PDB file of N, CA, C and O in Angstrom:
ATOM      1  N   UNK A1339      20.294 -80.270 -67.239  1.00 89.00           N
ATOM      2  CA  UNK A1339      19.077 -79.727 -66.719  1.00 89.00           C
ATOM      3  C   UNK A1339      18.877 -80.330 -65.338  1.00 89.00           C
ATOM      4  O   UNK A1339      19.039 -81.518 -65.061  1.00 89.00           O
ATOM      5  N   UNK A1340      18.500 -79.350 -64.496  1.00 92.00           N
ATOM      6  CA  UNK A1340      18.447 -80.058 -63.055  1.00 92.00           C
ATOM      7  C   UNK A1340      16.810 -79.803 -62.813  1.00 92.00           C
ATOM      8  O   UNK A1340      16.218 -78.944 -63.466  1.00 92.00           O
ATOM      9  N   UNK A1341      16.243 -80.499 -61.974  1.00 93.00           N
ATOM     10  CA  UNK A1341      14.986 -80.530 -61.110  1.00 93.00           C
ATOM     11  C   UNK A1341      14.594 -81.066 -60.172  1.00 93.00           C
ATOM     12  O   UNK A1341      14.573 -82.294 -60.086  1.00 93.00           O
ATOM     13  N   UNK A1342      14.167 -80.231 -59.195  1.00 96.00           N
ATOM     14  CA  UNK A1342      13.694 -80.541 -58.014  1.00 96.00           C
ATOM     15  C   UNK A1342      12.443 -80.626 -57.202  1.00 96.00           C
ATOM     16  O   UNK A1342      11.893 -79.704 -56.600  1.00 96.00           O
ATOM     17  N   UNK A1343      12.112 -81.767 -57.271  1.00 96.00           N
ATOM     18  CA  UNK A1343      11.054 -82.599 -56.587  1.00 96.00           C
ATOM     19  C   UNK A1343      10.623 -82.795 -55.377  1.00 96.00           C
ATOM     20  O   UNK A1343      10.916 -83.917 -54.964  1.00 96.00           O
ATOM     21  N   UNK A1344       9.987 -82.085 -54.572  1.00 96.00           N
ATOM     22  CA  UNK A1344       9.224 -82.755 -53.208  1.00 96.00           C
ATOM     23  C   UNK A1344       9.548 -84.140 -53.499  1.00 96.00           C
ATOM     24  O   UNK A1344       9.819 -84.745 -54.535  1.00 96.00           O
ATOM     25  N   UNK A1345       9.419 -84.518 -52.061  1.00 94.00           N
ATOM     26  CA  UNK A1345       9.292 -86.260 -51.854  1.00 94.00           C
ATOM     27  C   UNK A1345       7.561 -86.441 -52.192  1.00 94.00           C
ATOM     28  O   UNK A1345       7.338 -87.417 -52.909  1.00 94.00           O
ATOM     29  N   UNK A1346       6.377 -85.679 -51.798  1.00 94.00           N
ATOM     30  CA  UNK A1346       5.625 -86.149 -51.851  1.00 94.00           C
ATOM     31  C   UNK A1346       5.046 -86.148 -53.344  1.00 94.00           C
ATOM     32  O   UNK A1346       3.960 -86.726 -53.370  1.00 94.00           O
ATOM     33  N   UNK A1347       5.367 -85.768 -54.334  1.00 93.00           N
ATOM     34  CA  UNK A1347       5.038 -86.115 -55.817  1.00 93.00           C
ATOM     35  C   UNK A1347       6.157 -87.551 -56.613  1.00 93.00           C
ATOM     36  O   UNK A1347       6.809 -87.443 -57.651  1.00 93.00           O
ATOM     37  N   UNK A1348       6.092 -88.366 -56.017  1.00 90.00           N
ATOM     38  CA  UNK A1348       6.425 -89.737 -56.267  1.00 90.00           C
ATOM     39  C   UNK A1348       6.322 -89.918 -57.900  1.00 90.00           C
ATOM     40  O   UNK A1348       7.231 -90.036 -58.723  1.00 90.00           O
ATOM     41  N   UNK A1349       5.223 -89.903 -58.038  1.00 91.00           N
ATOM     42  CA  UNK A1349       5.064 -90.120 -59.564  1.00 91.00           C
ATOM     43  C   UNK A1349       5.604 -89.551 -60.428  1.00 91.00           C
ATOM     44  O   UNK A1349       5.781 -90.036 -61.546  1.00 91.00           O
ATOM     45  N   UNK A1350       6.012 -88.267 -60.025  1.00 91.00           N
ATOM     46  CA  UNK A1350       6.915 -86.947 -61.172  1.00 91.00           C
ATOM     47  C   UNK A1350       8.069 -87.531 -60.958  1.00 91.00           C
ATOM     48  O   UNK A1350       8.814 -87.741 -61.916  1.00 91.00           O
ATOM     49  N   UNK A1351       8.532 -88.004 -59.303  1.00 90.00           N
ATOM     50  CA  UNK A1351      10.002 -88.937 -59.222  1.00 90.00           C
ATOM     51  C   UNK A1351      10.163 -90.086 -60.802  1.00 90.00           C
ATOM     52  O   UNK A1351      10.810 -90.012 -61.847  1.00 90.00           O
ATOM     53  N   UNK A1352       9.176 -91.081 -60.209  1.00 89.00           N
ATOM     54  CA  UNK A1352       9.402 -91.923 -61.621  1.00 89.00           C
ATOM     55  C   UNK A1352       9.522 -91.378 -62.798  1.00 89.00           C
ATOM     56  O   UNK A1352      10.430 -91.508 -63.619  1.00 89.00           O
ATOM     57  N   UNK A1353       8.560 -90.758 -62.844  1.00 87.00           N
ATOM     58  CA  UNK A1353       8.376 -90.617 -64.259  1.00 87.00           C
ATOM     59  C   UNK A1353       9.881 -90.218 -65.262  1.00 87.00           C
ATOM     60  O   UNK A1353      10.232 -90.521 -66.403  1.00 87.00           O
ATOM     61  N   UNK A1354      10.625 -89.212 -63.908  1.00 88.00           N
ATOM     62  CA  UNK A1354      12.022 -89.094 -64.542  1.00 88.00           C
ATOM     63  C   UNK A1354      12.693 -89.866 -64.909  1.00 88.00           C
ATOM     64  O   UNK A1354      13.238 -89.862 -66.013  1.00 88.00           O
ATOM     65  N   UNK A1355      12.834 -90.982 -63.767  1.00 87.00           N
ATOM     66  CA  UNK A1355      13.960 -92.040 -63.670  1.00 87.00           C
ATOM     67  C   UNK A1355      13.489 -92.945 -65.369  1.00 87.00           C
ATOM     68  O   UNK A1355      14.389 -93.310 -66.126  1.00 87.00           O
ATOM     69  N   UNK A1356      12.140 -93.153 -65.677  1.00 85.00           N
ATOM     70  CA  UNK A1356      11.235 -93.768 -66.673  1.00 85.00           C
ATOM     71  C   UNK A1356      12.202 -93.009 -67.713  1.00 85.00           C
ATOM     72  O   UNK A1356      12.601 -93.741 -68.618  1.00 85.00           O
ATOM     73  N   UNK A1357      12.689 -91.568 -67.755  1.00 84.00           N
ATOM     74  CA  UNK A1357      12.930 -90.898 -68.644  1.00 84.00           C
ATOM     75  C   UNK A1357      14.501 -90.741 -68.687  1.00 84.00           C
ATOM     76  O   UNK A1357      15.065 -90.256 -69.668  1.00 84.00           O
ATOM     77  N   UNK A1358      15.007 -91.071 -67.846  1.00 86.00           N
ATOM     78  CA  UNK A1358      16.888 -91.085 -67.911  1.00 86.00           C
ATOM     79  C   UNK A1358      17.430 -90.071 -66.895  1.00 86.00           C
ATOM     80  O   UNK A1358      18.615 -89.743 -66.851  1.00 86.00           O
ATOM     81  N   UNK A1359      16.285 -89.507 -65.924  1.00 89.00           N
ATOM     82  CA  UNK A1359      16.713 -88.770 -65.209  1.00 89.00           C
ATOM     83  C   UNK A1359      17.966 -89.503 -64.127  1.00 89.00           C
ATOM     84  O   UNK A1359      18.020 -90.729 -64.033  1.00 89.00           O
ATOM     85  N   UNK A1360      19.113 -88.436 -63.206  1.00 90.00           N
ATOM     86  CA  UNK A1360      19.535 -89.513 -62.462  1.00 90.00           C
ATOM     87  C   UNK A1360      19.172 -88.954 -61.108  1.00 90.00           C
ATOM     88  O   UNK A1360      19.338 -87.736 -61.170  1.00 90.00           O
ATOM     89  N   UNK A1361      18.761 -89.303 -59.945  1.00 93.00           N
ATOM     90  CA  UNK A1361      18.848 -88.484 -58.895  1.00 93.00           C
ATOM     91  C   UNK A1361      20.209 -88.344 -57.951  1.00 93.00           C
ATOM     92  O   UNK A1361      20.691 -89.156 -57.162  1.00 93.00           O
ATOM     93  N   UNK A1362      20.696 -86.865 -58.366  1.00 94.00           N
ATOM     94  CA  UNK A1362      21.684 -86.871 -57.458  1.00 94.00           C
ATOM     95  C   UNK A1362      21.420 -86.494 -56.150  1.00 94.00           C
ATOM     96  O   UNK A1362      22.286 -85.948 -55.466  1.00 94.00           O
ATOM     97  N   UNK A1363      20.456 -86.702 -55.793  1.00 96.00           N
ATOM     98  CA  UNK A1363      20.868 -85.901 -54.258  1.00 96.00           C
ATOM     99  C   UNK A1363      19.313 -85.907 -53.600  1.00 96.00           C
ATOM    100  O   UNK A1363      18.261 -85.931 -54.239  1.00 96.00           O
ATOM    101  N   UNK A1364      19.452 -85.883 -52.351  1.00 96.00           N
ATOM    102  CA  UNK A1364      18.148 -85.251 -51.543  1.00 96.00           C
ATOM    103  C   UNK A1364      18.437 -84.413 -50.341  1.00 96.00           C
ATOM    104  O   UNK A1364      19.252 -84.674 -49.456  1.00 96.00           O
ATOM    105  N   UNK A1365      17.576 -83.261 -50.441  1.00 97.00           N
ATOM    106  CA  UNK A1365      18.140 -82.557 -49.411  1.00 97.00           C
ATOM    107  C   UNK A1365      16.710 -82.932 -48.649  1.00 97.00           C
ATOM    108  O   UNK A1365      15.690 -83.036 -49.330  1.00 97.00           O
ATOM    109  N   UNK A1366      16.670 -83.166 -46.956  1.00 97.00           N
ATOM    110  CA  UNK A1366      16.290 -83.764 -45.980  1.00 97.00           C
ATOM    111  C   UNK A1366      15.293 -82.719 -45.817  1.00 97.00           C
ATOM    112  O   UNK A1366      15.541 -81.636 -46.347  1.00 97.00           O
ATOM    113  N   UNK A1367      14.131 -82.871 -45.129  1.00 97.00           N
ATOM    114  CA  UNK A1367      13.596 -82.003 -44.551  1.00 97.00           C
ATOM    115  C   UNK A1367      13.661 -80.011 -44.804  1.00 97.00           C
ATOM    116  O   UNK A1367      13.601 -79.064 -44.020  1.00 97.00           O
ATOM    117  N   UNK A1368      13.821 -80.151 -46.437  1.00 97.00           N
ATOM    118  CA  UNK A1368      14.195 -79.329 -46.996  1.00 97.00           C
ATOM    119  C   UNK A1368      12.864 -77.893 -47.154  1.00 97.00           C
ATOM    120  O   UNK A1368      13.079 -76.685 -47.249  1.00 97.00           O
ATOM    121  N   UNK A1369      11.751 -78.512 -47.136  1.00 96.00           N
ATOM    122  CA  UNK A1369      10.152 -77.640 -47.495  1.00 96.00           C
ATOM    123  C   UNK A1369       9.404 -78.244 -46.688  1.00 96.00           C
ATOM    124  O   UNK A1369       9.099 -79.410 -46.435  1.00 96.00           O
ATOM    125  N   UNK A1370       9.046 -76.729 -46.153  1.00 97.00           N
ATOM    126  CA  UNK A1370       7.847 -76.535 -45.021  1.00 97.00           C
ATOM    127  C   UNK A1370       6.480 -76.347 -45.150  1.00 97.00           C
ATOM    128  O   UNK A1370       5.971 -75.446 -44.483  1.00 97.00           O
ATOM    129  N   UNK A1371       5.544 -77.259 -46.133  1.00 96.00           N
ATOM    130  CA  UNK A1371       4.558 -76.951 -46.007  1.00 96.00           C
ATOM    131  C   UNK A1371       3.220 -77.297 -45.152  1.00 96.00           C
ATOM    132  O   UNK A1371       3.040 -78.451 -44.764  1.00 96.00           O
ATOM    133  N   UNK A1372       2.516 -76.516 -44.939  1.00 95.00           N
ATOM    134  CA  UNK A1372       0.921 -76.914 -44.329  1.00 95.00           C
ATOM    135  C   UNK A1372       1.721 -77.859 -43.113  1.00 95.00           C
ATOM    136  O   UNK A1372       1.626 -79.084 -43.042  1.00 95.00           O
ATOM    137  N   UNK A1373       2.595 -76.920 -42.102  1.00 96.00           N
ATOM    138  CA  UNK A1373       3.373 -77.805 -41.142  1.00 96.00           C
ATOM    139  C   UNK A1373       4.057 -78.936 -40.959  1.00 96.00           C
ATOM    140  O   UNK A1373       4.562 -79.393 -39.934  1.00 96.00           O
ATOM    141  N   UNK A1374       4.020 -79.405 -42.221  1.00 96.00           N
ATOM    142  CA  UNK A1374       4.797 -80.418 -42.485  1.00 96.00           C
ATOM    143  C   UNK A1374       6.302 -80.778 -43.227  1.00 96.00           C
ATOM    144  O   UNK A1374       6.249 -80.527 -44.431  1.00 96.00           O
ATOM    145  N   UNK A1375       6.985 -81.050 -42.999  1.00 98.00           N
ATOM    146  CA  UNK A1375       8.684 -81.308 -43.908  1.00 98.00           C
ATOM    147  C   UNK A1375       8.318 -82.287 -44.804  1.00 98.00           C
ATOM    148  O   UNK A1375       7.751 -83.343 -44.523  1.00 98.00           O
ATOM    149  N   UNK A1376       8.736 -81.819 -46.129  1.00 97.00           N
ATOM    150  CA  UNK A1376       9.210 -83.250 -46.860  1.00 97.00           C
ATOM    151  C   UNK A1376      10.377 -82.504 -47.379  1.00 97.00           C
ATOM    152  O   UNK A1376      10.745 -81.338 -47.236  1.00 97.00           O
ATOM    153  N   UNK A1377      10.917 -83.662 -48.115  1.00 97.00           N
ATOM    154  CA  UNK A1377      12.336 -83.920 -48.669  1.00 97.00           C
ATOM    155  C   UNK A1377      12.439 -83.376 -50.064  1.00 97.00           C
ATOM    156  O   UNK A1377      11.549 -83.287 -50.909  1.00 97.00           O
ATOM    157  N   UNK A1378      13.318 -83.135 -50.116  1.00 97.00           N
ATOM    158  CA  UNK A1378      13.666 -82.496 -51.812  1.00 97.00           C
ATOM    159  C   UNK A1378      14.852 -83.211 -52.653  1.00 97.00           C
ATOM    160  O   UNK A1378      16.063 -83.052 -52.502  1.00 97.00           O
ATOM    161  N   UNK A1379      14.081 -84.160 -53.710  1.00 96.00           N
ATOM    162  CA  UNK A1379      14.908 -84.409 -54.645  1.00 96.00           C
ATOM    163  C   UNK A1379      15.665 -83.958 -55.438  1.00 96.00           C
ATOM    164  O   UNK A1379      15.127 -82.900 -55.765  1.00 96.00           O
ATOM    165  N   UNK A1380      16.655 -84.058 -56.029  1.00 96.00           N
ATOM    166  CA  UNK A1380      17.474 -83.364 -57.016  1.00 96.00           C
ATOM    167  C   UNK A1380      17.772 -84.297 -58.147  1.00 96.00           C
ATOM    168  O   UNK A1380      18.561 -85.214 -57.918  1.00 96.00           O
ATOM    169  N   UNK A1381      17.169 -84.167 -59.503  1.00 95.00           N
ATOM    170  CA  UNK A1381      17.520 -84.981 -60.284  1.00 95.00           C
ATOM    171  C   UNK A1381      18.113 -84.458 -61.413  1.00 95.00           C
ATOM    172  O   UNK A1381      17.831 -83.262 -61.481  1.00 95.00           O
ATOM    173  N   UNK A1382      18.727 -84.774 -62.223  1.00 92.00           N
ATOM    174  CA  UNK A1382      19.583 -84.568 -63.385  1.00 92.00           C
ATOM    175  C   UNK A1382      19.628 -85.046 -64.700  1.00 92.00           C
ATOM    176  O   UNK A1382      19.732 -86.271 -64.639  1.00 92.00           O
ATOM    177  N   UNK A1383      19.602 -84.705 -65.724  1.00 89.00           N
ATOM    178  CA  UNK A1383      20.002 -85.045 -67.288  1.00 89.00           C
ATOM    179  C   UNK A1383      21.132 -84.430 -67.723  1.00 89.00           C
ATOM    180  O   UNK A1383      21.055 -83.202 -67.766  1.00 89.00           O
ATOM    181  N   UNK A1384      21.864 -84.780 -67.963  1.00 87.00           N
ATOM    182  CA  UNK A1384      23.182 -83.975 -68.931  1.00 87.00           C
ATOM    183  C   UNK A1384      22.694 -84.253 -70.354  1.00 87.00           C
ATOM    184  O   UNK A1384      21.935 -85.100 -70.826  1.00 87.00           O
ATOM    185  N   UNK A1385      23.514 -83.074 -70.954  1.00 86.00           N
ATOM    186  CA  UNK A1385      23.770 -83.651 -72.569  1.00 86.00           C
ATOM    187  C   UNK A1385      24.392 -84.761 -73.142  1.00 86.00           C
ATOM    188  O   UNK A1385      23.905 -85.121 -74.214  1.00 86.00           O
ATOM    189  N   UNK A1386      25.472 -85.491 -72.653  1.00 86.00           N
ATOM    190  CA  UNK A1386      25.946 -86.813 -72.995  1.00 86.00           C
ATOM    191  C   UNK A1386      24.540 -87.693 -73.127  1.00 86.00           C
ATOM    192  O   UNK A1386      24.080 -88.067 -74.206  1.00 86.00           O
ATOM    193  N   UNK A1387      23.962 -87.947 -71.862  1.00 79.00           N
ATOM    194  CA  UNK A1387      22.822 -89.082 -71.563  1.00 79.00           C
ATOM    195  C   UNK A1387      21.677 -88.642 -73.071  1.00 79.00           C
ATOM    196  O   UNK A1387      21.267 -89.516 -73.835  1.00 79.00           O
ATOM    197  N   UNK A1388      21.328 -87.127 -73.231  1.00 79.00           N
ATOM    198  CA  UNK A1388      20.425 -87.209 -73.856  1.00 79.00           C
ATOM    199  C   UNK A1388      20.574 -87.215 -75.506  1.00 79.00           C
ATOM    200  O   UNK A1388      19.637 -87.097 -76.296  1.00 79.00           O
ATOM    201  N   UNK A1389      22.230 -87.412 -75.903  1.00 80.00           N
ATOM    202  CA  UNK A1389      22.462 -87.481 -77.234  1.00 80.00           C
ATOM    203  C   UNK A1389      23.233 -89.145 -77.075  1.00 80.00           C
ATOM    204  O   UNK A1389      23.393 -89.898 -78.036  1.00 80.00           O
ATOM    205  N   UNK A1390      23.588 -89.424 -75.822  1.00 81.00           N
ATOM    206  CA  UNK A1390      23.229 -91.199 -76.294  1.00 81.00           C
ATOM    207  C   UNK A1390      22.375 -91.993 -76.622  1.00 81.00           C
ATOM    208  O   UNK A1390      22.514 -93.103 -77.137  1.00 81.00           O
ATOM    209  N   UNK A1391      21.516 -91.483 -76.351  1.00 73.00           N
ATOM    210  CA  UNK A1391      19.789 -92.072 -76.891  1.00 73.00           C
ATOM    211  C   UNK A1391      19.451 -92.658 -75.292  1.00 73.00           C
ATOM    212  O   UNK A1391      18.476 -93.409 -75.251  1.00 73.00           O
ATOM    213  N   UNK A1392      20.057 -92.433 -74.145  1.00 71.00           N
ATOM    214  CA  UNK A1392      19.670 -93.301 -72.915  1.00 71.00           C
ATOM    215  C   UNK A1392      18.394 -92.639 -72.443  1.00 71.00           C
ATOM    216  O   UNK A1392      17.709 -93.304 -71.666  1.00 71.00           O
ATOM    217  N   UNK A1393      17.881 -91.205 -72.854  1.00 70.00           N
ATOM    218  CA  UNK A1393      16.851 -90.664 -72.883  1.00 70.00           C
ATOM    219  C   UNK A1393      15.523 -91.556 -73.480  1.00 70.00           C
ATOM    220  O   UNK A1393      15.695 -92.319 -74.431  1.00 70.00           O
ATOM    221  N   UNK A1394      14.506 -91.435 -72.994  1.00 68.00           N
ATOM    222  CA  UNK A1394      13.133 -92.314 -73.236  1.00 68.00           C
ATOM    223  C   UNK A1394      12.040 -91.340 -72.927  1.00 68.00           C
ATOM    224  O   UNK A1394      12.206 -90.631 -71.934  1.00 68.00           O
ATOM    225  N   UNK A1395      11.277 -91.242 -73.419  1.00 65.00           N
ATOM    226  CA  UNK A1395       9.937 -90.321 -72.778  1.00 65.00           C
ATOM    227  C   UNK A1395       8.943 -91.341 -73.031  1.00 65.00           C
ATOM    228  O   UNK A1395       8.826 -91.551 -74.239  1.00 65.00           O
ATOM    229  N   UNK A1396       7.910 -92.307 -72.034  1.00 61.00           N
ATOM    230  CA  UNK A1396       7.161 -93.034 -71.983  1.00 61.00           C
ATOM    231  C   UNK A1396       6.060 -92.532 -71.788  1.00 61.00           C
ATOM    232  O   UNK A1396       5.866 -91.697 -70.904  1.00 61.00           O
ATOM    233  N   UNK A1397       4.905 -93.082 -72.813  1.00 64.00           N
ATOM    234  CA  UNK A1397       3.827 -92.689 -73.449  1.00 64.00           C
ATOM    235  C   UNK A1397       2.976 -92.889 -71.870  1.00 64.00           C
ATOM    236  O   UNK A1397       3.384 -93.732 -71.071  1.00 64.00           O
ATOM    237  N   UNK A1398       1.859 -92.075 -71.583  1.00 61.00           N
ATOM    238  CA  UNK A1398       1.354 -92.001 -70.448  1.00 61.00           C
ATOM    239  C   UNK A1398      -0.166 -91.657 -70.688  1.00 61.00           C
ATOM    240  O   UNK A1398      -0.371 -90.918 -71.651  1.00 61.00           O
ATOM    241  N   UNK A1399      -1.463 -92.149 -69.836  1.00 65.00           N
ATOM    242  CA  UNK A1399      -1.881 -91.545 -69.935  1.00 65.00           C
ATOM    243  C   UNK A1399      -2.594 -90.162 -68.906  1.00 65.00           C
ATOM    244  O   UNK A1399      -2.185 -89.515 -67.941  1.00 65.00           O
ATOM    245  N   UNK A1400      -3.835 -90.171 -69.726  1.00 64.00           N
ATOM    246  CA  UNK A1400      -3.991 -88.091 -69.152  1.00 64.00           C
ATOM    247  C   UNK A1400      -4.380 -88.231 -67.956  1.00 64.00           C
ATOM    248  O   UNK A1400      -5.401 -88.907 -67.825  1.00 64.00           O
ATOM    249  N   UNK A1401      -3.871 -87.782 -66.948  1.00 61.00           N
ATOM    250  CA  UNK A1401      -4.271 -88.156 -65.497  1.00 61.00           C
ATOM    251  C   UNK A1401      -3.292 -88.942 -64.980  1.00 61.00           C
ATOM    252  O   UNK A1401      -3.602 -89.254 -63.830  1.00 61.00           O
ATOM    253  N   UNK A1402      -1.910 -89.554 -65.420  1.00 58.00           N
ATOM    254  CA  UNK A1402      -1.520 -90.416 -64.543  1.00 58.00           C
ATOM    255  C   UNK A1402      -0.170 -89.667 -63.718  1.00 58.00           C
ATOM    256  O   UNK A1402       0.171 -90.043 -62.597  1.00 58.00           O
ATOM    257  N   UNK A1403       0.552 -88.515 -64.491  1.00 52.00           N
ATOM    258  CA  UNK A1403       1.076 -88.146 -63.671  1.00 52.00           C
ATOM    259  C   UNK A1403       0.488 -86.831 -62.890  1.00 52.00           C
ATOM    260  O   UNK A1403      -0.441 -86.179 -63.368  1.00 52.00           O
ATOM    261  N   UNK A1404       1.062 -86.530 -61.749  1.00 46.00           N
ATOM    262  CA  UNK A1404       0.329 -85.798 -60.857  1.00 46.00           C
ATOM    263  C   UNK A1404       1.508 -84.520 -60.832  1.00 46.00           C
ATOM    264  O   UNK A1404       2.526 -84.590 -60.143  1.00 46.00           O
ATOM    265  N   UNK A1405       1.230 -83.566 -61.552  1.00 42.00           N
ATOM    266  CA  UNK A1405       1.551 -82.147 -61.269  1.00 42.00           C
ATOM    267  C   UNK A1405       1.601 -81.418 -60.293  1.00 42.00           C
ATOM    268  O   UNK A1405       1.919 -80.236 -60.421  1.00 42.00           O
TER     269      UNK A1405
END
Protein backbone atom coordinates (compact mmCIF):
# COMPACT_ATOMS: atom_id res chain seq x y z
CA UNK A 1 0.00 0.00 0.00
CA UNK A 2 1.51 3.29 -0.91
CA UNK A 3 0.62 6.95 0.43
CA UNK A 4 1.26 10.19 -0.16
CA UNK A 5 1.66 12.95 2.17
CA UNK A 6 2.21 16.75 1.86
CA UNK A 7 5.15 17.82 3.93
CA UNK A 8 2.86 20.06 5.72
CA UNK A 9 0.67 17.28 7.60
CA UNK A 10 3.66 16.11 9.82
CA UNK A 11 1.58 14.34 12.14
CA UNK A 12 -0.11 11.90 9.44
CA UNK A 13 3.95 11.58 8.58
CA UNK A 14 4.44 10.08 12.13
CA UNK A 15 1.76 8.61 12.73
CA UNK A 16 2.84 6.14 9.83
CA UNK A 17 6.33 5.67 10.72
CA UNK A 18 4.43 4.98 14.63
CA UNK A 19 2.68 2.36 12.39
CA UNK A 20 5.53 0.52 10.21
CA UNK A 21 5.16 2.74 7.45
CA UNK A 22 8.61 3.19 5.46
CA UNK A 23 9.15 6.43 3.59
CA UNK A 24 10.47 5.81 0.34
CA UNK A 25 10.81 8.83 -1.28
CA UNK A 26 9.99 12.64 -1.48
CA UNK A 27 9.21 14.30 -4.39
CA UNK A 28 10.45 18.16 -3.91
CA UNK A 29 8.32 20.92 -4.45
CA UNK A 30 5.82 18.59 -5.80
CA UNK A 31 2.05 20.65 -4.81
CA UNK A 32 1.07 24.00 -5.47
CA UNK A 33 -1.10 25.24 -3.08
CA UNK A 34 -2.55 28.79 -1.93
CA UNK A 35 0.97 29.82 -3.79
CA UNK A 36 2.92 27.91 -2.00
CA UNK A 37 5.20 24.42 -2.73
CA UNK A 38 5.43 21.79 -0.33
CA UNK A 39 6.92 18.45 -0.69
CA UNK A 40 5.36 15.13 -1.17
CA UNK A 41 6.06 12.15 0.79
CA UNK A 42 5.85 8.70 -0.35
CA UNK A 43 5.43 6.10 2.17
CA UNK A 44 4.99 2.38 2.06
CA UNK A 45 3.77 -0.96 3.79
CA UNK A 46 4.24 -4.21 2.02
CA UNK A 47 2.72 -7.46 2.95
CA UNK A 48 5.90 -9.09 4.41
CA UNK A 49 6.14 -6.02 7.14
CA UNK A 50 2.42 -6.39 7.88
CA UNK A 51 2.28 -10.31 8.41
CA UNK A 52 5.60 -9.99 10.46
CA UNK A 53 3.82 -8.35 13.12
CA UNK A 54 6.37 -5.12 12.50
CA UNK A 55 2.96 -3.40 11.93
CA UNK A 56 1.63 -1.39 15.22
CA UNK A 57 -1.39 0.91 15.16
CA UNK A 58 -0.94 3.26 18.31
CA UNK A 59 -3.85 4.14 20.34
CA UNK A 60 -4.42 8.02 19.87
CA UNK A 61 -6.44 10.40 20.97
CA UNK A 62 -9.61 12.27 19.11
CA UNK A 63 -8.06 15.33 17.82
CA UNK A 64 -4.49 14.43 17.74
CA UNK A 65 -4.00 13.51 14.34
CA UNK A 66 -4.69 16.17 11.81
CA UNK A 67 -6.52 15.05 8.58
Amino acid sequence: IESRIMSNNKKVVRYHELQGWVTEGVLRQAILKNGEFYDLYIQSIIKDDWESGRVRIPKLKEGSVEI
